[in-house]
Amino acid sequence: MKSLWVPLVALGVLVGFSTQQQCSLTQLCEAGCCSSAGFCGYGPEYCGKGCQSTCDRKADCNPGWDGSDWSKRDKCPLNVCCSPHGFCGFTEEFCEGNEVKRPSCSVGDTLVTRVVGYYEGWASSKRSCYGLMPEEIPYGQYTHIIFSFLTVNPETFEVTAGGQDTQVMLSRMEAIRILQPDIKLWVAVGGWAFNDPGPTQTVFSDVAASPQKTTKFIKSLLATMMRYGFDGVDIDWEYPVAEDRHGRDEDYENIVTFMRNLKTRMSFHVKGVSMTLPASYWYLQHFDIKALEKHVDWFNLMTYDIHGAWDIDNKWTGPWANAHTNLTEIQSGLDLLWRNEISPKKVTIGMSYYSRSFTLADPSCNGVGCRVSSAGAAGRCSGTAGVLLHPEIQEIVSEKGLKPVLNRKAAVKTVSWDNQWVSFDDTVTWRLKANHLRSQCIEGFMVWAISQDDKKGTNAQALTKALGRPVRDFPNLKGKTEKPEMQLSGPKTCRWSSCFEGCPSGFKEVQRDGHKEIMLDTTHCKNFGTKMSRLCCPMSSNMPVCRWRGHSNSGKCKGGCNQDEIEVGTIWAGCKSGYQSACCTKTESTAGYGKCMWMPCSKKAGKDMCVFGTFKDFITTSSIASGGWQSCGKNSKSTLCCESPPPDEMSGICGWVQKTGHSNSFEQSLICEASCRDDQFRVGLESGDKAPDHGKEKCKGEMAYCCDKSSPKVPRYDRDTGSAQAKEFKKLMASYMDNPTCPATILFPSLTDSQPEARSLEAESRQYEILRGRAQDCTLDNWSRLLNYVVLLFTTKQLAMSPLIKIWDDDFAGSYDKILEQKSLQEYFGESPTEDVRVTLEYVLYNPLEAGDGIRNSKAFKKDLCTESPMNNRRRNIDEEINIIQHGELVIMDDEHEIDRRIINAFSKITSKTKTQPKLQAIIQAIRGRILPLEYARWQWYNARTGHHQPGPFLELAYRIGPRIGVNGGRGFDQYRDNNPTSTRGGGRNQFILFHMHIDPSTQWLQRSQGTTFLGITSLTMYHSNSATSTYFRGANNGYIQGGWRAINHQEGVTGRTKLSCELLPTNNHARLWWVGSQSPASAGPQNPWLDDLRLWGQDLHAQGYVSRPALNLILNRPNPNAELGPEDNRRLVLNNAINPSLEVEPYRWNFRVENGRIVFDKNTKPPRIKDDL
């Protein structure tokens, strides 16, 4: 991001040009025209008569010259001031006598109502640590969370979730709502990198310039938001018009049109809209903020990144240490909004959980304004030079015993050590900033980025305290225990809410089947802006599965429900004729609708129409029935008839209601509200112009037929569950326990490590329910909801979670294995910090019979095969401290960091109890017996991911299943395949078994023992592969070169993975590693014979050269490759984008085999043909 002060300093220097004699006919002015006297400047004195050179240049603005020939425009953008020399600016030298008028409020009376947190969708896959998962976001600290970023296809201009990792993270956001149902989840589109050179650099300009492309953009954006349940969108266009950001002049007007169209569509769907704004005049001048204000709920002002390493080579700013969140400069950016009378209620001020750091030119000068030579050293977690996350800074302060210095005027703290310097914020500086900004009526604050916090939520808590927000109480999950006789029965029947309120107490919104949106109707609320009516069902009964039926692309809708469904409502939206039906499964809460029927339109509407079948009781008449019918026509209506007696909800006092008191303004006084009170039941709707028939005055819109509730009954109250969350979790768990094989045998859900396939799988699950007669609770929605609850048991550190923990321990672990109790699993996760909690728990629920043994196997691996090794400096920057060979023209494109992170899973199929999944022990024995031959070995690289691992290499070993590639070989080989239905969903049967042996370069991963050097690995991963693929690498000039073929590695949801991990022990700065090929420290014993097989396989690999000198030479730049390996070679690692100069090979590009101690490369780029010969 550009520095805030770049244009201001530049303008100050340019003003000076007008007083220096420095130009002539041949010596041109850097800015302005050369006057007859040889001075540079603008206006008629310099560019008019007698001008010597560059006479056609024009000033930014007109300070009062006659005519418009001397300036680009008369007034400055953003209402800033025009200096006497024709420059735009807003410092004192520009604006003397024209100071900005700032809003003024009492700090104590200005409550912070909005705290927005941006979440980086890539945080957990691109950083080695301090990348919070969505479930780990601390409770109650934020009112809004914005997931960043969605992207846009530059060819179709449709919004997409992007890569597989992003889709996984998007689906995990929903877990946040379980404990905070009122939190708003938004999504951002764009970002700084979106406008960097590349295929998307002009996408925003292209979309905004074309109505057709705008329509495609908005339509696809809404679809994505609906799918993942987002409440709003943040547009992050960085930046329109600006030439250095690939903008165009027409962007200035087009962005307003674009945002107007976006806001209109989002409002119709009850979605919010915000926009990020730069705090610098340089970029903000290209936003028509006054026009844009009408089309956003608020602006997010990016008041950070004011300074950084980019200042060093900039002649206007220079190489000086300065804080990137300096309050003085933040105020200057905010003043640009005040000059344009932007409402403070529409301003959200940016804070940051990271800082910009510098390397000092002279460590003895270590204060603000001291000279710097370069960006600061990369953080161990940030991995980026010049960037330190706040948790990293706190680590450094603690470890080095530093004393930060407070700068009250700038409202920052600074600290220096060695030759490093950084500024940062904490409770003190955030409070100074917040109070200053609240005095200007600011009620909204935002953070980039909440995913940079630690797992304790240290920064979130500090910010909440600084903003003066009360700490929100954790929800009471116990509920209240009441005496049975005091409890009244809750409502029985689902109902449509009013346009102005959510679901009544005791009710819950119903999710649309297969979608992330709820069942809603906005057609009758259109007169009130963004209002909507929701389908609400009693929380005390089973939730029905509901969907809309009857829509046709031709507009000829045909309403009606399936035989096993009940119609609970209708809408005419999207229909030229007919209507759509809201269809729900038959449950206790929908049964009442099935007892009534709207009869066909007739001029004889009334009691006489209630003579068919059992529908004998007359209720009312309406020309649009329940509200979604096309009008019956003149003098014709439909009649509602019910069975006798009618449902309880229609047995009380009923009548037509035009207004319930929500819209009482003069302009809305004659508008019907189409709503009932929240204690009434809405039976039907009627056009307001039909009112005289009911003795009412006409009104615009629709009125509602409302019935008062009947007298309550007093059944026995279920005292075994407490809060709404506890009730829902217990119900979900009970459904799971009734059919624990549902996920694995019916749904086949795409797991966290695969691309979601919700729609197709949902349809498949429905087919299985019908064919196998399974329970209706076996749905993907229930599976996802259950998983979200379970994950929160292990990521939410609150004693108040105990009621939910008890349900898990009693109902699940009590039925399967005591080691699966929450306390035991929590201890396991503590011992295994690189485990992805969600992935592990997915497999626990997916394989409940094997999960307990999986935990024990993982513990046995750690205990019996892993031993401690001293760490290299675990906090160092690997790029700086390892003797790395790096070549800038070769970059691997496999994105292995994404793949490996998703599959972390402790639950191996070592002792599989199923007939469909092979045992690891059997596979290892088949490998050692040469039944499964090695097809190839290959070095690859994984990048930083969540946990304590640093980036590093791993060895991929691909073993063939079958007599030759592409030939399955019959049933004899099937015992080594995963024959679970999920394994064949991707097409074909397993062709390869792949092993990944991971190296962590921050450890002493080479160790010599009894004259032999062994390779130490942190983890061993195994998975099946169904096919092969080509690989490509980015070469010089962004071209691509081809690498060797490999077994395909992105079908993890189809072919599940197993991981055995030694893990790190951060408490004593030692690592536990498996020294492949060495003797184990202790006998595995009769209980774990598979460990003996694993150890012997490792010895085979060492003897063959795959984990010893021949293969290791490929990734080590050794002066003498023929010399014996030693621990000193730890520091000679070759990175993934490198050529090994000692061997002149590209170690990460090709498959290889070791034959008689020599490396034989397979440089075949074309993958073999896979034939599934069943």
Coordinates of N, CA and C in Angstrom, one line a residue, residues 259-375:
M259 N -21.5 0.4 -7.7 CA -21.9 0.2 -6.3 C -23.4 0.4 -6.1
R260 N -24.0 1.3 -6.9 CA -25.4 1.5 -6.8 C -26.2 0.3 -7.2
N261 N -25.8 -0.4 -8.3 CA -26.4 -1.6 -8.7 C -26.2 -2.7 -7.7
L262 N -25.0 -2.8 -7.2 CA -24.7 -3.8 -6.2 C -25.5 -3.6 -4.9
K263 N -25.6 -2.4 -4.4 CA -26.4 -2.1 -3.2 C -27.9 -2.4 -3.4
T264 N -28.4 -2.1 -4.6 CA -29.8 -2.4 -4.9 C -30.1 -3.9 -4.8
R265 N -29.3 -4.7 -5.5 CA -29.5 -6.1 -5.4 C -29.3 -6.7 -4.1
M266 N -28.3 -6.2 -3.4 CA -28.0 -6.8 -2.0 C -29.1 -6.4 -1.0
S267 N -29.6 -5.2 -1.2 CA -30.7 -4.8 -0.3 C -31.9 -5.7 -0.5
F268 N -32.2 -6.0 -1.7 CA -33.4 -6.9 -2.0 C -33.2 -8.2 -1.3
H269 N -32.0 -8.7 -1.2 CA -31.8 -10.0 -0.5 C -31.3 -9.8 0.9
V270 N -31.5 -8.6 1.5 CA -31.2 -8.3 2.9 C -29.7 -8.6 3.2
K271 N -28.9 -8.1 2.3 CA -27.4 -8.3 2.5 C -26.8 -6.9 2.6
G272 N -25.8 -6.8 3.4 CA -25.1 -5.5 3.6 C -24.0 -5.3 2.5
V273 N -23.6 -4.0 2.4 CA -22.5 -3.7 1.5 C -21.6 -2.7 2.2
S274 N -20.3 -2.9 2.1 CA -19.3 -2.0 2.6 C -18.2 -1.9 1.5
M275 N -17.3 -0.9 1.7 CA -16.2 -0.6 0.7 C -15.0 -0.2 1.4
T276 N -13.9 -0.8 1.1 CA -12.6 -0.3 1.7 C -12.1 1.0 1.0
L277 N -11.6 1.9 1.7 CA -11.0 3.1 1.2 C -9.6 3.3 1.7
P278 N -8.7 3.8 0.8 CA -7.4 4.2 1.2 C -7.4 5.4 2.1
A279 N -6.4 5.5 3.0 CA -6.3 6.7 3.8 C -5.4 7.8 3.2
S280 N -4.9 7.5 2.0 CA -4.0 8.5 1.4 C -4.7 9.3 0.3
Y281 N -4.4 10.5 0.2 CA -5.0 11.4 -0.8 C -4.7 10.9 -2.2
W282 N -3.5 10.3 -2.3 CA -3.0 9.9 -3.7 C -4.0 8.9 -4.3
Y283 N -4.5 8.0 -3.6 CA -5.5 7.0 -4.1 C -6.9 7.4 -3.9
L284 N -7.2 8.1 -2.7 CA -8.6 8.4 -2.4 C -9.2 9.4 -3.3
Q285 N -8.4 10.3 -3.9 CA -8.9 11.3 -4.8 C -9.7 10.7 -6.0
H286 N -9.5 9.4 -6.3 CA -10.1 8.7 -7.4 C -11.5 8.1 -7.0
F287 N -11.9 8.3 -5.8 CA -13.2 7.8 -5.3 C -14.1 9.0 -5.1
D288 N -15.3 8.9 -5.7 CA -16.3 10.0 -5.5 C -17.1 9.6 -4.2
I289 N -16.4 9.9 -3.1 CA -16.9 9.3 -1.8 C -18.3 9.9 -1.4
K290 N -18.6 11.1 -1.8 CA -19.9 11.6 -1.5 C -21.0 10.9 -2.2
A291 N -20.8 10.5 -3.5 CA -21.7 9.8 -4.2 C -21.8 8.3 -3.8
L292 N -20.6 7.8 -3.4 CA -20.6 6.4 -3.0 C -21.2 6.2 -1.6
E293 N -21.2 7.2 -0.8 CA -21.8 7.1 0.6 C -23.2 6.6 0.6
K294 N -24.0 6.9 -0.4 CA -25.4 6.5 -0.5 C -25.5 5.0 -0.7
H295 N -24.5 4.4 -1.3 CA -24.6 3.0 -1.7 C -23.8 2.0 -0.9
V296 N -23.4 2.4 0.3 CA -22.7 1.5 1.3 C -23.3 1.7 2.6
D297 N -23.2 0.6 3.4 CA -23.6 0.7 4.8 C -22.5 1.4 5.6
W298 N -21.3 1.2 5.2 CA -20.2 2.0 5.8 C -18.9 1.8 4.9
F299 N -18.0 2.7 5.2 CA -16.6 2.6 4.5 C -15.7 2.0 5.6
N300 N -14.8 1.2 5.1 CA -13.7 0.7 5.9 C -12.4 1.4 5.5
L301 N -12.0 2.3 6.4 CA -10.8 3.2 6.1 C -9.5 2.5 6.5
M302 N -8.6 2.2 5.6 CA -7.4 1.5 5.8 C -6.3 2.4 6.4
T303 N -6.5 2.7 7.7 CA -5.5 3.6 8.3 C -4.4 2.8 9.0
Y304 N -3.7 2.0 8.1 CA -2.5 1.3 8.5 C -1.6 1.2 7.2
D305 N -0.4 0.7 7.3 CA 0.5 0.7 6.2 C 0.8 2.1 5.7
I306 N 0.9 3.0 6.6 CA 1.2 4.4 6.3 C 2.7 4.5 5.9
H307 N 3.5 3.7 6.6 CA 4.9 3.6 6.3 C 5.4 2.2 6.2
G308 N 6.5 2.0 5.5 CA 7.0 0.6 5.3 C 8.3 0.7 4.4
A309 N 8.8 -0.5 4.1 CA 10.1 -0.5 3.4 C 10.0 0.2 2.0
W310 N 8.8 0.4 1.5 CA 8.7 1.1 0.2 C 9.1 2.5 0.3
D311 N 9.1 3.1 1.5 CA 9.6 4.5 1.7 C 11.1 4.7 1.4
I312 N 11.8 3.6 1.6 CA 13.3 3.8 1.6 C 13.8 4.4 0.3
D313 N 13.3 3.9 -0.9 CA 13.8 4.3 -2.1 C 13.0 5.4 -2.7
N314 N 12.0 6.0 -2.0 CA 11.2 7.0 -2.5 C 11.7 8.4 -2.1
K315 N 12.0 9.2 -3.1 CA 12.7 10.5 -2.8 C 11.9 11.4 -2.0
W316 N 10.5 11.2 -2.0 CA 9.7 12.2 -1.2 C 9.6 11.8 0.3
T317 N 9.8 10.5 0.6 CA 9.7 10.1 2.0 C 11.1 9.8 2.6
G318 N 11.9 8.9 2.0 CA 13.2 8.7 2.5 C 13.3 7.5 3.4
P319 N 14.5 7.1 3.7 CA 14.8 5.9 4.5 C 14.8 6.2 6.0
W320 N 13.6 6.4 6.6 CA 13.5 6.8 8.0 C 12.6 5.9 8.7
A321 N 12.9 5.5 9.9 CA 12.0 4.7 10.8 C 10.8 5.5 11.1
N322 N 9.6 4.9 10.9 CA 8.3 5.6 11.2 C 7.3 4.5 11.4
A323 N 6.3 4.9 12.2 CA 5.2 3.9 12.5 C 4.2 3.8 11.4
H324 N 3.7 2.6 11.1 CA 2.7 2.5 10.1 C 1.3 2.8 10.5
T325 N 1.1 3.0 11.9 CA -0.2 3.4 12.4 C -0.1 4.6 13.2
N326 N 0.6 5.6 12.7 CA 0.8 6.9 13.3 C -0.5 7.7 13.4
L327 N -1.0 8.0 14.6 CA -2.3 8.7 14.8 C -2.3 10.0 14.1
T328 N -1.2 10.8 14.1 CA -1.2 12.1 13.4 C -1.5 11.9 11.9
E329 N -1.0 10.9 11.3 CA -1.2 10.7 9.9 C -2.6 10.0 9.6
I330 N -3.0 9.3 10.6 CA -4.4 8.7 10.5 C -5.4 9.8 10.5
Q331 N -5.2 10.8 11.3 CA -6.1 12.0 11.4 C -6.1 12.7 10.0
S332 N -5.0 12.8 9.4 CA -4.9 13.5 8.1 C -5.7 12.8 7.1
G333 N -5.7 11.4 7.1 CA -6.5 10.7 6.2 C -8.0 10.8 6.5
L334 N -8.3 10.8 7.8 CA -9.7 10.9 8.2 C -10.3 12.3 7.8
D335 N -9.4 13.3 7.9 CA -9.9 14.7 7.6 C -10.4 14.7 6.1
L336 N -9.9 13.9 5.2 CA -10.3 13.9 3.9 C -11.8 13.5 3.8
L337 N -12.3 12.7 4.7 CA -13.7 12.3 4.7 C -14.5 13.5 5.3
W338 N -14.0 14.1 6.4 CA -14.7 15.2 7.0 C -14.9 16.4 6.0
R339 N -13.9 16.6 5.2 CA -14.0 17.7 4.2 C -15.1 17.5 3.2
N340 N -15.6 16.2 3.1 CA -16.7 15.9 2.2 C -18.0 15.5 3.0
E341 N -18.0 15.9 4.3 CA -19.2 15.7 5.1 C -19.7 14.3 5.1
I342 N -18.8 13.3 5.1 CA -19.2 11.9 5.3 C -19.7 11.7 6.7
S343 N -20.8 11.0 6.9 CA -21.3 10.8 8.2 C -20.4 9.9 9.0
P344 N -20.1 10.3 10.3 CA -19.2 9.4 11.1 C -19.8 8.0 11.3
K345 N -21.1 7.9 11.2 CA -21.7 6.6 11.3 C -21.4 5.6 10.2
K346 N -20.9 6.2 9.1 CA -20.5 5.4 7.9 C -19.0 5.3 7.8
V347 N -18.3 5.5 8.9 CA -16.9 5.4 8.8 C -16.4 4.3 9.8
T348 N -15.6 3.4 9.4 CA -15.0 2.3 10.2 C -13.5 2.5 10.1
I349 N -12.8 2.7 11.2 CA -11.4 3.0 11.2 C -10.6 1.7 11.4
G350 N -9.5 1.6 10.6 CA -8.7 0.4 10.6 C -7.7 0.4 11.6
M351 N -7.6 -0.8 12.3 CA -6.4 -1.1 13.2 C -5.7 -2.3 12.6
S352 N -4.6 -2.7 13.2 CA -3.9 -3.9 12.6 C -3.3 -4.7 13.8
Y353 N -3.2 -6.0 13.5 CA -2.6 -7.0 14.4 C -1.2 -7.3 13.9
Y354 N -0.6 -6.5 13.1 CA 0.7 -6.7 12.6 C 1.4 -5.4 12.5
S355 N 2.7 -5.3 12.2 CA 3.4 -4.1 12.0 C 4.5 -4.2 11.0
R356 N 5.0 -3.0 10.5 CA 6.0 -2.9 9.5 C 7.3 -2.7 10.3
S357 N 8.3 -3.5 10.0 CA 9.6 -3.4 10.7 C 10.7 -2.9 9.7
F358 N 11.9 -2.5 10.3 CA 13.0 -2.0 9.5 C 14.3 -2.5 10.1
T359 N 15.3 -2.5 9.2 CA 16.7 -2.8 9.7 C 17.4 -1.4 9.8
L360 N 17.9 -1.1 10.9 CA 18.5 0.2 11.2 C 19.9 0.3 10.5
A361 N 20.2 1.4 9.9 CA 21.5 1.7 9.3 C 22.6 1.8 10.4
D362 N 22.2 2.3 11.6 CA 23.1 2.5 12.7 C 22.3 2.1 14.0
P363 N 22.6 0.9 14.5 CA 21.9 0.4 15.7 C 21.9 1.4 16.9
S364 N 22.9 2.3 16.9 CA 23.0 3.2 18.0 C 21.9 4.3 17.9
C365 N 21.4 4.5 16.7 CA 20.3 5.4 16.5 C 19.0 4.6 16.2
N366 N 18.2 4.5 17.3 CA 17.1 3.5 17.2 C 15.8 4.1 17.6
G367 N 15.6 5.4 17.3 CA 14.3 6.0 17.5 C 13.6 6.4 16.3
V368 N 12.4 6.9 16.4 CA 11.6 7.4 15.3 C 12.5 8.4 14.5
G369 N 12.5 8.3 13.2 CA 13.3 9.2 12.4 C 14.7 8.8 12.1
C370 N 15.2 7.7 12.7 CA 16.5 7.2 12.4 C 16.6 6.6 11.1
R371 N 17.8 6.6 10.5 CA 17.9 6.1 9.1 C 17.8 4.5 9.1
V372 N 17.2 4.0 8.1 CA 17.0 2.6 8.0 C 17.7 2.2 6.7
S373 N 18.1 0.9 6.6 CA 18.8 0.4 5.4 C 17.9 -0.5 4.6
S374 N 17.0 -1.2 5.2 CA 16.2 -2.2 4.5 C 15.0 -2.6 5.4
A375 N 14.2 -3.4 4.8 CA 13.1 -4.0 5.6 C 13.6 -4.8 6.7

